[in-house]
mmCIF file of C-alpha atoms in Angstrom:
data_model
loop_
_atom_site.group_PDB
_atom_site.id
_atom_site.type_symbol
_atom_site.label_atom_id
_atom_site.label_comp_id
_atom_site.label_asym_id
_atom_site.label_seq_id
_atom_site.Cartn_x
_atom_site.Cartn_y
_atom_site.Cartn_z
ATOM 1 C CA MET I 1 34.065 2.106 1.258
ATOM 2 C CA SER I 2 30.292 2.661 1.758
ATOM 3 C CA VAL I 3 28.090 2.192 -1.238
ATOM 4 C CA GLU I 4 25.099 4.502 -1.656
ATOM 5 C CA ARG I 5 21.703 2.754 -1.537
ATOM 6 C CA PHE I 6 18.433 3.745 -3.185
ATOM 7 C CA PHE I 7 14.782 2.748 -3.121
ATOM 8 C CA TYR I 8 13.399 1.121 -6.278
ATOM 9 C CA HIS I 9 9.834 0.762 -7.488
ATOM 10 C CA SER I 10 10.035 -2.042 -10.077
ATOM 11 C CA PHE I 11 7.500 -3.290 -12.577
ATOM 12 C CA PRO I 12 5.864 -5.168 -14.231
ATOM 13 C CA ARG I 13 6.161 -8.532 -12.567
ATOM 14 C CA PRO I 14 7.210 -11.028 -15.318
ATOM 15 C CA ARG I 15 4.390 -13.307 -16.307
ATOM 16 C CA LYS I 16 4.144 -15.861 -19.096
ATOM 17 C CA GLY I 17 2.327 -14.677 -22.233
ATOM 18 C CA GLN I 18 2.585 -10.958 -21.457
ATOM 19 C CA ASP I 19 4.573 -8.338 -23.299
ATOM 20 C CA SER I 20 6.489 -6.926 -20.298
ATOM 21 C CA ASP I 21 8.136 -4.174 -22.425
ATOM 22 C CA LYS I 22 4.835 -2.892 -23.680
ATOM 23 C CA ILE I 23 3.233 -2.937 -20.249
ATOM 24 C CA GLY I 24 6.276 -1.352 -18.603
ATOM 25 C CA ILE I 25 6.283 1.673 -20.997
ATOM 26 C CA ALA I 26 2.445 2.054 -20.490
ATOM 27 C CA ILE I 27 2.969 2.000 -16.680
ATOM 28 C CA LEU I 28 5.728 4.626 -16.921
ATOM 29 C CA GLU I 29 3.466 6.810 -19.038
ATOM 30 C CA SER I 30 0.501 6.460 -16.589
ATOM 31 C CA ILE I 31 2.906 7.367 -13.770
ATOM 32 C CA ALA I 32 3.968 10.520 -15.654
ATOM 33 C CA ARG I 33 0.347 11.525 -16.414
ATOM 34 C CA VAL I 34 -1.359 10.586 -13.150
ATOM 35 C CA GLY I 35 1.305 9.926 -10.532
ATOM 36 C CA LEU I 36 2.549 7.014 -8.412
ATOM 37 C CA ILE I 37 -0.336 4.555 -7.858
ATOM 38 C CA LEU I 38 -1.071 2.842 -4.533
ATOM 39 C CA THR I 39 -2.719 -0.442 -5.308
ATOM 40 C CA PRO I 40 -5.021 -2.542 -3.144
ATOM 41 C CA GLU I 41 -4.412 -6.059 -1.832
ATOM 42 C CA LEU I 42 -6.544 -8.011 0.528
ATOM 43 C CA LEU I 43 -3.963 -9.875 2.764
ATOM 44 C CA ASP I 44 -5.267 -13.133 4.123
ATOM 45 C CA PHE I 45 -3.396 -14.176 7.278
ATOM 46 C CA GLN I 46 -4.830 -17.643 6.895
ATOM 47 C CA HIS I 47 -5.700 -18.188 10.535
ATOM 48 C CA PRO I 48 -8.521 -20.442 11.680
ATOM 49 C CA ASP I 49 -10.224 -17.435 13.310
ATOM 50 C CA GLY I 50 -10.105 -15.611 9.861
ATOM 51 C CA LEU I 51 -8.317 -12.254 9.517
ATOM 52 C CA LEU I 52 -8.042 -10.082 6.430
ATOM 53 C CA ALA I 53 -6.109 -6.849 6.086
ATOM 54 C CA ALA I 54 -7.250 -4.381 3.381
ATOM 55 C CA GLN I 55 -4.020 -2.751 2.241
ATOM 56 C CA THR I 56 -3.550 0.004 -0.310
ATOM 57 C CA ARG I 57 0.141 0.841 -0.788
ATOM 58 C CA LEU I 58 3.089 1.455 -3.066
ATOM 59 C CA CYS I 59 6.004 -0.985 -2.604
ATOM 60 C CA LEU I 60 9.613 0.043 -2.575
ATOM 61 C CA THR I 61 12.794 -1.976 -2.082
ATOM 62 C CA GLU I 62 16.024 -0.650 -0.604
ATOM 63 C CA LEU I 63 18.938 -1.792 -2.701
ATOM 64 C CA GLN I 64 22.400 -1.129 -3.958
ATOM 65 C CA PRO I 65 22.353 -0.228 -7.640
ATOM 66 C CA THR I 66 24.198 -3.520 -8.409
ATOM 67 C CA GLU I 67 21.347 -5.498 -6.947
ATOM 68 C CA VAL I 68 18.559 -4.063 -9.032
ATOM 69 C CA VAL I 69 18.981 -6.418 -11.952
ATOM 70 C CA GLU I 70 18.580 -9.554 -9.752
ATOM 71 C CA HIS I 71 15.554 -7.824 -8.087
ATOM 72 C CA GLY I 72 14.150 -7.231 -11.525
ATOM 73 C CA ARG I 73 13.983 -11.055 -12.214
ATOM 74 C CA LYS I 74 11.011 -11.162 -9.835
ATOM 75 C CA PHE I 75 9.572 -7.726 -9.880
ATOM 76 C CA GLY I 76 10.284 -6.345 -13.455
ATOM 77 C CA TYR I 77 13.039 -4.651 -15.307
ATOM 78 C CA PHE I 78 11.502 -1.133 -15.294
ATOM 79 C CA SER I 79 12.495 0.783 -12.141
ATOM 80 C CA VAL I 80 12.002 4.258 -10.684
ATOM 81 C CA GLU I 81 15.095 4.932 -8.559
ATOM 82 C CA ILE I 82 14.459 7.211 -5.583
ATOM 83 C CA ARG I 83 16.849 8.806 -3.173
ATOM 84 C CA SER I 84 16.727 7.296 0.302
ATOM 85 C CA GLU I 85 16.051 10.584 2.044
ATOM 86 C CA MET I 86 13.376 11.517 -0.418
ATOM 87 C CA ALA I 87 11.592 8.128 -0.021
ATOM 88 C CA ARG I 88 11.361 8.881 3.611
ATOM 89 C CA ARG I 89 10.005 12.387 2.940
ATOM 90 C CA LEU I 90 7.307 10.793 0.838
ATOM 91 C CA GLY I 91 6.226 8.716 3.959
ATOM 92 C CA ALA I 92 7.953 5.420 3.199
ATOM 93 C CA LEU I 93 8.166 3.091 6.204
ATOM 94 C CA PRO I 94 9.776 -0.370 6.582
ATOM 95 C CA VAL I 95 7.360 -3.295 6.246
ATOM 96 C CA MET I 96 6.791 -5.232 9.427
ATOM 97 C CA TYR I 97 6.838 -8.955 8.913
ATOM 98 C CA ILE I 98 4.533 -11.152 10.932
ATOM 99 C CA PRO I 99 5.332 -14.878 11.306
ATOM 100 C CA GLN I 100 2.239 -17.074 11.007
ATOM 101 C CA PRO I 101 1.373 -19.571 13.815
ATOM 102 C CA THR I 102 3.298 -22.739 13.152
ATOM 103 C CA HIS I 103 0.205 -25.073 13.140
ATOM 104 C CA TYR I 104 -3.586 -25.069 12.849
ATOM 105 C CA GLY I 105 -5.819 -24.715 15.883
ATOM 106 C CA PRO I 106 -5.319 -23.324 19.367
ATOM 107 C CA THR I 107 -1.725 -23.024 20.515
ATOM 108 C CA THR I 108 -0.345 -23.250 24.010
ATOM 109 C CA TYR I 109 2.662 -21.189 23.093
ATOM 110 C CA PHE I 110 3.145 -17.711 21.809
ATOM 111 C CA ASP I 111 3.603 -18.312 18.010
ATOM 112 C CA ASP I 112 0.373 -16.455 17.316
ATOM 113 C CA ALA I 113 1.667 -13.216 18.870
ATOM 114 C CA GLY I 114 1.871 -11.525 15.445
ATOM 115 C CA PHE I 115 -1.604 -12.605 14.535
ATOM 116 C CA GLN I 116 -2.974 -11.166 17.782
ATOM 117 C CA ILE I 117 -1.293 -7.797 17.049
ATOM 118 C CA ILE I 118 -2.961 -7.605 13.623
ATOM 119 C CA LYS I 119 -6.307 -8.799 15.001
ATOM 120 C CA GLN I 120 -6.365 -6.189 17.762
ATOM 121 C CA LEU I 121 -5.237 -3.464 15.428
ATOM 122 C CA SER I 122 -8.168 -4.367 13.160
ATOM 123 C CA GLU I 123 -10.590 -4.256 16.087
ATOM 124 C CA THR I 124 -9.250 -0.848 17.191
ATOM 125 C CA GLN I 125 -9.692 0.523 13.636
ATOM 126 C CA GLN I 126 -13.322 -0.655 13.639
ATOM 127 C CA VAL I 127 -14.035 0.944 16.954
ATOM 128 C CA MET I 128 -12.416 4.244 15.866
ATOM 129 C CA SER I 129 -14.439 4.197 12.645
ATOM 130 C CA PHE I 130 -17.597 3.690 14.651
ATOM 131 C CA LEU I 131 -16.778 6.469 17.029
ATOM 132 C CA GLY I 132 -16.078 8.720 14.003
ATOM 133 C CA GLU I 133 -19.548 8.011 12.679
ATOM 134 C CA ILE I 134 -21.046 8.909 16.055
ATOM 135 C CA GLU I 135 -19.023 12.073 16.215
ATOM 136 C CA LYS I 136 -20.189 13.096 12.680
ATOM 137 C CA PHE I 137 -23.835 12.473 13.347
ATOM 138 C CA GLY I 138 -23.562 14.117 16.759
ATOM 139 C CA GLU I 139 -22.427 17.351 15.168
ATOM 140 C CA LYS I 140 -25.600 17.689 13.043
ATOM 141 C CA ALA I 141 -28.259 15.927 15.055
ATOM 142 C CA ARG I 142 -30.646 17.455 17.613
ATOM 143 C CA GLY I 143 -32.487 15.886 20.566
ATOM 144 C CA ARG I 144 -31.812 12.224 20.923
ATOM 145 C CA LEU I 145 -29.704 9.892 18.776
ATOM 146 C CA LYS I 146 -30.086 6.144 18.330
ATOM 147 C CA ILE I 147 -26.756 4.298 18.392
ATOM 148 C CA GLN I 148 -26.260 0.708 17.248
ATOM 149 C CA ARG I 149 -22.999 -0.567 15.968
ATOM 150 C CA SER I 150 -24.529 -3.614 14.235
ATOM 151 C CA PRO I 151 -27.676 -5.791 14.444
ATOM 152 C CA GLU I 152 -25.813 -8.015 16.916
ATOM 153 C CA HIS I 153 -25.337 -5.140 19.341
ATOM 154 C CA GLU I 154 -27.964 -3.597 21.653
ATOM 155 C CA ALA I 155 -29.333 -0.259 20.477
ATOM 156 C CA ILE I 156 -29.197 2.650 22.869
ATOM 157 C CA GLU I 157 -30.541 6.273 22.705
ATOM 158 C CA LEU I 158 -28.616 9.135 24.096
ATOM 159 C CA GLU I 159 -29.024 12.880 24.198
ATOM 160 C CA VAL I 160 -26.943 14.553 21.514
ATOM 161 C CA SER I 161 -25.430 16.856 24.256
ATOM 162 C CA GLN I 162 -24.243 13.683 26.076
ATOM 163 C CA ILE I 163 -22.749 12.285 22.849
ATOM 164 C CA ARG I 164 -20.838 15.492 22.222
ATOM 165 C CA SER I 165 -19.503 15.524 25.803
ATOM 166 C CA LEU I 166 -18.545 11.922 25.601
ATOM 167 C CA CYS I 167 -16.670 12.428 22.339
ATOM 168 C CA SER I 168 -14.956 15.506 23.723
ATOM 169 C CA ASN I 169 -13.775 13.446 26.686
ATOM 170 C CA LEU I 170 -12.565 10.545 24.645
ATOM 171 C CA LYS I 171 -10.809 12.550 21.946
ATOM 172 C CA HIS I 172 -7.339 14.077 22.225
ATOM 173 C CA GLU I 173 -5.998 16.139 19.318
ATOM 174 C CA SER I 174 -6.987 14.024 16.279
ATOM 175 C CA SER I 175 -10.596 13.120 15.304
ATOM 176 C CA PHE I 176 -11.705 9.494 15.517
ATOM 177 C CA THR I 177 -11.899 9.478 11.769
ATOM 178 C CA GLN I 178 -8.259 10.542 11.447
ATOM 179 C CA ILE I 179 -7.206 7.857 13.951
ATOM 180 C CA ALA I 180 -9.118 5.199 11.999
ATOM 181 C CA ALA I 181 -7.473 6.373 8.786
ATOM 182 C CA THR I 182 -4.015 6.133 10.318
ATOM 183 C CA LEU I 183 -4.735 2.653 11.693
ATOM 184 C CA LYS I 184 -5.769 1.626 8.155
ATOM 185 C CA GLY I 185 -2.535 2.950 6.794
ATOM 186 C CA LEU I 186 -0.558 1.146 9.547
ATOM 187 C CA ALA I 187 -2.286 -2.156 8.548
ATOM 188 C CA SER I 188 -0.799 -1.690 5.075
ATOM 189 C CA LEU I 189 2.669 -1.999 6.498
ATOM 190 C CA PHE I 190 2.287 -5.608 7.671
ATOM 191 C CA TYR I 191 3.157 -8.727 5.681
ATOM 192 C CA THR I 192 3.596 -12.357 6.390
ATOM 193 C CA THR I 193 6.921 -14.221 6.389
ATOM 194 C CA ASP I 194 5.225 -17.473 5.329
ATOM 195 C CA ASN I 195 1.978 -18.882 4.034
ATOM 196 C CA GLN I 196 -0.292 -21.818 4.566
ATOM 197 C CA TYR I 197 1.450 -22.556 7.912
ATOM 198 C CA SER I 198 4.345 -24.194 6.043
ATOM 199 C CA LEU I 199 7.362 -22.240 7.200
ATOM 200 C CA ASN I 200 9.504 -21.201 4.262
ATOM 201 C CA PRO I 201 13.180 -21.396 5.323
ATOM 202 C CA ARG I 202 14.164 -18.749 2.737
ATOM 203 C CA LEU I 203 11.709 -16.161 3.897
ATOM 204 C CA ASP I 204 11.961 -14.427 0.558
ATOM 205 C CA TYR I 205 9.748 -11.397 1.324
ATOM 206 C CA TYR I 206 11.408 -10.986 4.746
ATOM 207 C CA ARG I 207 14.723 -10.481 3.053
ATOM 208 C CA GLN I 208 13.564 -8.044 0.456
ATOM 209 C CA ARG I 209 14.146 -4.932 2.614
ATOM 210 C CA GLU I 210 10.730 -3.810 1.544
ATOM 211 C CA TRP I 211 9.334 -0.408 2.450
ATOM 212 C CA ARG I 212 5.915 0.891 1.691
ATOM 213 C CA ILE I 213 4.063 4.159 1.262
ATOM 214 C CA ALA I 214 0.674 3.460 2.773
ATOM 215 C CA SER I 215 -2.590 5.195 1.758
ATOM 216 C CA ASP I 216 -4.932 7.219 4.024
ATOM 217 C CA MET I 217 -2.117 8.622 6.199
ATOM 218 C CA VAL I 218 -3.162 12.031 7.704
ATOM 219 C CA THR I 219 -0.647 14.667 8.857
ATOM 220 C CA LYS I 220 -0.668 18.409 9.438
ATOM 221 C CA ARG I 221 -0.110 18.818 5.647
ATOM 222 C CA GLY I 222 -3.270 16.857 4.935
ATOM 223 C CA ARG I 223 -4.060 13.469 3.472
ATOM 224 C CA ASN I 224 -1.189 11.723 1.581
ATOM 225 C CA SER I 225 -3.346 9.958 -1.038
ATOM 226 C CA GLU I 226 -6.621 10.387 -2.897
ATOM 227 C CA PHE I 227 -8.831 8.278 -5.177
ATOM 228 C CA LEU I 228 -8.592 8.595 -8.868
ATOM 229 C CA SER I 229 -10.851 10.695 -11.011
ATOM 230 C CA GLU I 230 -12.763 8.921 -13.891
ATOM 231 C CA GLU I 231 -10.170 10.285 -16.388
ATOM 232 C CA GLU I 232 -7.286 9.066 -14.269
ATOM 233 C CA LYS I 233 -8.803 5.643 -13.928
ATOM 234 C CA SER I 234 -9.049 5.392 -17.668
ATOM 235 C CA ILE I 235 -5.371 6.314 -18.105
ATOM 236 C CA VAL I 236 -4.160 3.917 -15.363
ATOM 237 C CA LYS I 237 -6.378 1.023 -16.441
ATOM 238 C CA LYS I 238 -5.108 1.311 -20.062
ATOM 239 C CA ALA I 239 -1.573 0.364 -18.932
ATOM 240 C CA ASN I 240 -2.763 -3.112 -17.860
ATOM 241 C CA PRO I 241 -6.505 -3.691 -18.328
ATOM 242 C CA THR I 242 -6.351 -7.331 -17.154
ATOM 243 C CA PHE I 243 -4.851 -6.351 -13.793
ATOM 244 C CA PHE I 244 -6.800 -3.188 -13.031
ATOM 245 C CA ASP I 245 -10.265 -4.429 -14.341
ATOM 246 C CA CYS I 246 -10.018 -7.567 -12.145
ATOM 247 C CA PRO I 247 -12.758 -7.819 -9.456
ATOM 248 C CA ILE I 248 -11.177 -8.352 -5.990
ATOM 249 C CA ASP I 249 -12.724 -8.948 -2.616
ATOM 250 C CA TRP I 250 -12.398 -6.016 -0.305
ATOM 251 C CA SER I 251 -13.200 -5.390 3.343
ATOM 252 C CA ASP I 252 -16.770 -4.477 2.734
ATOM 253 C CA ARG I 253 -17.522 -5.400 -0.886
ATOM 254 C CA LYS I 254 -16.335 -6.780 -4.165
ATOM 255 C CA ALA I 255 -14.881 -4.117 -6.534
ATOM 256 C CA ARG I 256 -12.684 -3.734 -9.594
ATOM 257 C CA ARG I 257 -9.121 -3.133 -8.529
ATOM 258 C CA ILE I 258 -9.059 0.220 -10.371
ATOM 259 C CA GLU I 259 -11.970 1.566 -8.193
ATOM 260 C CA LEU I 260 -9.843 0.986 -5.097
ATOM 261 C CA CYS I 261 -6.554 2.438 -6.325
ATOM 262 C CA GLN I 262 -5.355 5.755 -4.983
ATOM 263 C CA LYS I 263 -2.596 8.141 -6.142
ATOM 264 C CA LEU I 264 0.075 9.624 -4.000
ATOM 265 C CA VAL I 265 -0.375 13.334 -3.526
ATOM 266 C CA LEU I 266 2.718 14.804 -5.146
ATOM 267 C CA GLU I 267 3.399 17.792 -7.384
ATOM 268 C CA LYS I 268 4.710 16.828 -10.831
ATOM 269 C CA GLU I 269 7.466 19.476 -10.360
ATOM 270 C CA SER I 270 8.886 17.440 -7.525
ATOM 271 C CA TRP I 271 9.993 14.481 -9.683
ATOM 272 C CA PRO I 272 13.580 15.681 -10.394
ATOM 273 C CA ILE I 273 14.062 16.188 -6.641
ATOM 274 C CA PHE I 274 13.148 12.806 -5.371
ATOM 275 C CA ALA I 275 13.710 10.536 -8.364
ATOM 276 C CA THR I 276 17.337 9.939 -9.350
ATOM 277 C CA ARG I 277 16.635 8.120 -12.639
ATOM 278 C CA MET I 278 14.300 5.690 -14.437
ATOM 279 C CA LEU I 279 15.820 2.361 -15.575
ATOM 280 C CA VAL I 280 14.364 0.563 -18.571
ATOM 281 C CA PRO I 281 15.431 -2.421 -20.705
ATOM 282 C CA SER I 282 18.048 -1.279 -23.278
ATOM 283 C CA SER I 283 15.807 -2.609 -26.131
ATOM 284 C CA VAL I 284 13.205 0.097 -25.402
ATOM 285 C CA LEU I 285 15.547 2.904 -24.155
ATOM 286 C CA GLU I 286 15.107 5.164 -27.143
ATOM 287 C CA LYS I 287 11.406 4.591 -27.368
ATOM 288 C CA VAL I 288 10.908 5.563 -23.725
ATOM 289 C CA ARG I 289 13.111 8.679 -24.187
ATOM 290 C CA ALA I 290 10.930 9.708 -27.140
ATOM 291 C CA ASN I 291 7.765 9.473 -25.077
ATOM 292 C CA GLU I 292 6.762 13.084 -24.361
ATOM 293 C CA ALA I 293 4.765 12.286 -21.200
ATOM 294 C CA ILE I 294 7.562 10.408 -19.598
ATOM 295 C CA ALA I 295 10.257 12.936 -20.726
ATOM 296 C CA SER I 296 8.145 15.711 -19.113
ATOM 297 C CA LEU I 297 9.119 14.462 -15.648
ATOM 298 C CA ASN I 298 12.665 15.651 -16.311
ATOM 299 C CA VAL I 299 14.213 12.571 -14.699
ATOM 300 C CA PRO I 300 17.135 10.856 -16.465
ATOM 301 C CA ILE I 301 16.167 7.715 -18.384
ATOM 302 C CA GLU I 302 18.920 5.084 -18.518
ATOM 303 C CA ALA I 303 19.268 1.459 -19.632
ATOM 304 C CA MET I 304 18.918 -1.222 -17.057
ATOM 305 C CA PRO I 305 22.267 -3.060 -16.812
ATOM 306 C CA GLU I 306 22.123 -6.059 -19.053
ATOM 307 C CA HIS I 307 20.230 -9.060 -17.656
ATOM 308 C CA ARG I 308 20.147 -12.660 -18.804
ATOM 309 C CA ALA I 309 16.711 -13.733 -19.959
ATOM 310 C CA ASP I 310 15.035 -16.427 -17.772
#
C-alpha cells in the first residue's frame, strides 16, 4: 500500500535559550500577514580558489506524515504541510548536492567536478549580468558608449548602433537580465554534502530529500518573488529580531538579513488549495487557533503528533 507524501516547511530550528513556541507562533503569524519568506544564505564552498553562492530560498522537505516528528527534532515542531503537486506548482525543485573535493590543493582526479560546475555557473551569471547592463544602457544612449566590465579589464568604445546589433545577435527569446536572474535562482538549488573537506559518512543534508523554491525565477507569468516593503519587513522581523536583524556578508555588500529577504508571490486566497494543514505543538494548539491572522488562511490547524523532548 502506497503512503501519500507531502512537503513540509518546518520551523524554528531548536536553539538553547530560545522560546521556540513563542517564535513559532510569531513566524506563523508573519506568514499569514506577509506570505512565505525566502531567506538569504551565503554558501561557502570552502575551496582554496574561493567560491561563494548567494542563495535566497524557501526550504521544503518531502516526507511521509509519520516522519515529520523526527524531522522536527532538527528543524522545528511547527510545520506547514503542502500537497506534493502544489509544491511543484509553486516552483519547488529538488536540491542538487555537490560533493566537496576530498583534499586541499590541486587535484589530479575529478573530485572537484561539482566545484567546477558551480564556479562556471557563477561566471556565466556575471557575464549575463554585464551584458544586461550593456543592453539597458544601449537602449537609452546615443552616439558612442564606453564599456568596461571592471578596472582590471580594458575599456572600449563602441557605437550604440553596434551594441544594439551585437545584443540582438547574441540574444534569443529572454533578455540577458532574465537569464542572469534565472542563473541566480539556479545557484540557490545547490548545497554541499560535506564541509571542511572532512567527508561526513552520514551525509545528513543529502538524505533530507530537500526541495527549494528559489527567488528571482522569471517565467511568462512574471517574477516569482519580490522584496519586502518597509511595513512587511517590520512584521517579519518582529517574529525573530535576533535572526532577521543580524548583518550577513552578501555577494556585493554586508547587509541585515531582513533587507535581503523576499516573499513568494502568492495570493492569500490560494492557501487552502496548496496547504493541507498547519501542525503545531499541542501545548499551543488553542492559542494558534485563536490567532485571527493565522485563522484567516483557512487552513486546518492540528497538533503535531507527540514528541519526546530532547
